[in-house]
């Protein structure tokens, strides 16, 4: 193998390190630690638009059964991260309810539980949406369940800025081939979650579309990973159409994916420290 290729990861790490050292980051408040050993807290982190609220997923938390998962929301009050309301626990043991997405104002959170068992099958997965009113998190509408057994619906979960649309990824859905995956988008119609358009399908076996999902602020575009790349769709009149070609990684060592945030001055990392 070409030795210069083997050196690429090290060179990339050095370049990233040099870039970060050229900037000054200041931690905001103390570390936000997980509740217990093996919780996996911080695997998913989602901000409000102003960066003052933060949702942290802990998919392996066992507060409501082994690996039921939970999400906690915190608010920056004078530099102290203060929990907003109680833990939002997974529905049952094994749910892995730790995929969180906050609305822009931080008062609505969507939570994916990809290993949830429900009427549609074992590990069908589901997404639940909650509103915060006076420090109490209350579910909005019914659970949005995966289509079938082992879909892992909710592995990708994303809210629009106003929280009125939610995109759900089900990476192992078999609708267009074994583990082709799909994405569905729903809108809140007076507290009832109604699907917008048809399923957005992976289109080929093992495409695993939906592992990561990001909605635009207005909820009319959705980006999702598929077959090692990223695919973007736009909705016009209830019809989802692909925009442009798939975005593909540049090199053989790339682990291509994405993370998109509506703000730029605060950065949250998986080890649950906040910097600006």
mmCIF file of N, CA and C in Angstrom, residues 11-23:
data_model
loop_
_atom_site.group_PDB
_atom_site.id
_atom_site.type_symbol
_atom_site.label_atom_id
_atom_site.label_comp_id
_atom_site.label_asym_id
_atom_site.label_seq_id
_atom_site.Cartn_x
_atom_site.Cartn_y
_atom_site.Cartn_z
ATOM 1 N N UNK A 11 -1.696 13.151 9.256
ATOM 2 C CA UNK A 11 -1.574 14.516 8.764
ATOM 3 C C UNK A 11 -2.863 15.290 8.980
ATOM 4 N N UNK A 12 -3.995 14.616 8.778
ATOM 5 C CA UNK A 12 -5.285 15.257 8.989
ATOM 6 C C UNK A 12 -5.456 15.642 10.449
ATOM 7 N N UNK A 13 -5.087 14.723 11.353
ATOM 8 C CA UNK A 13 -5.199 15.009 12.784
ATOM 9 C C UNK A 13 -4.331 16.199 13.168
ATOM 10 N N UNK A 14 -3.123 16.281 12.590
ATOM 11 C CA UNK A 14 -2.231 17.396 12.890
ATOM 12 C C UNK A 14 -2.827 18.713 12.394
ATOM 13 N N UNK A 15 -3.440 18.678 11.226
ATOM 14 C CA UNK A 15 -4.027 19.896 10.671
ATOM 15 C C UNK A 15 -5.193 20.377 11.524
ATOM 16 N N UNK A 16 -6.038 19.429 11.965
ATOM 17 C CA UNK A 16 -7.168 19.788 12.817
ATOM 18 C C UNK A 16 -6.671 20.351 14.138
ATOM 19 N N UNK A 17 -5.653 19.693 14.717
ATOM 20 C CA UNK A 17 -5.097 20.151 15.986
ATOM 21 C C UNK A 17 -4.545 21.570 15.863
ATOM 22 N N UNK A 18 -3.826 21.836 14.779
ATOM 23 C CA UNK A 18 -3.257 23.170 14.580
ATOM 24 C C UNK A 18 -4.354 24.215 14.445
ATOM 25 N N UNK A 19 -5.435 23.849 13.743
ATOM 26 C CA UNK A 19 -6.549 24.782 13.571
ATOM 27 C C UNK A 19 -7.198 25.106 14.911
ATOM 28 N N UNK A 20 -7.426 24.079 15.739
ATOM 29 C CA UNK A 20 -8.069 24.290 17.030
ATOM 30 C C UNK A 20 -7.185 25.103 17.967
ATOM 31 N N UNK A 21 -5.868 24.848 17.924
ATOM 32 C CA UNK A 21 -4.969 25.587 18.799
ATOM 33 C C UNK A 21 -4.898 27.061 18.412
ATOM 34 N N UNK A 22 -5.254 27.373 17.172
ATOM 35 C CA UNK A 22 -5.235 28.763 16.729
ATOM 36 C C UNK A 22 -6.435 29.538 17.263
ATOM 37 N N UNK A 23 -7.421 28.838 17.839
ATOM 38 C CA UNK A 23 -8.597 29.472 18.396
ATOM 39 C C UNK A 23 -8.574 29.364 19.917
#
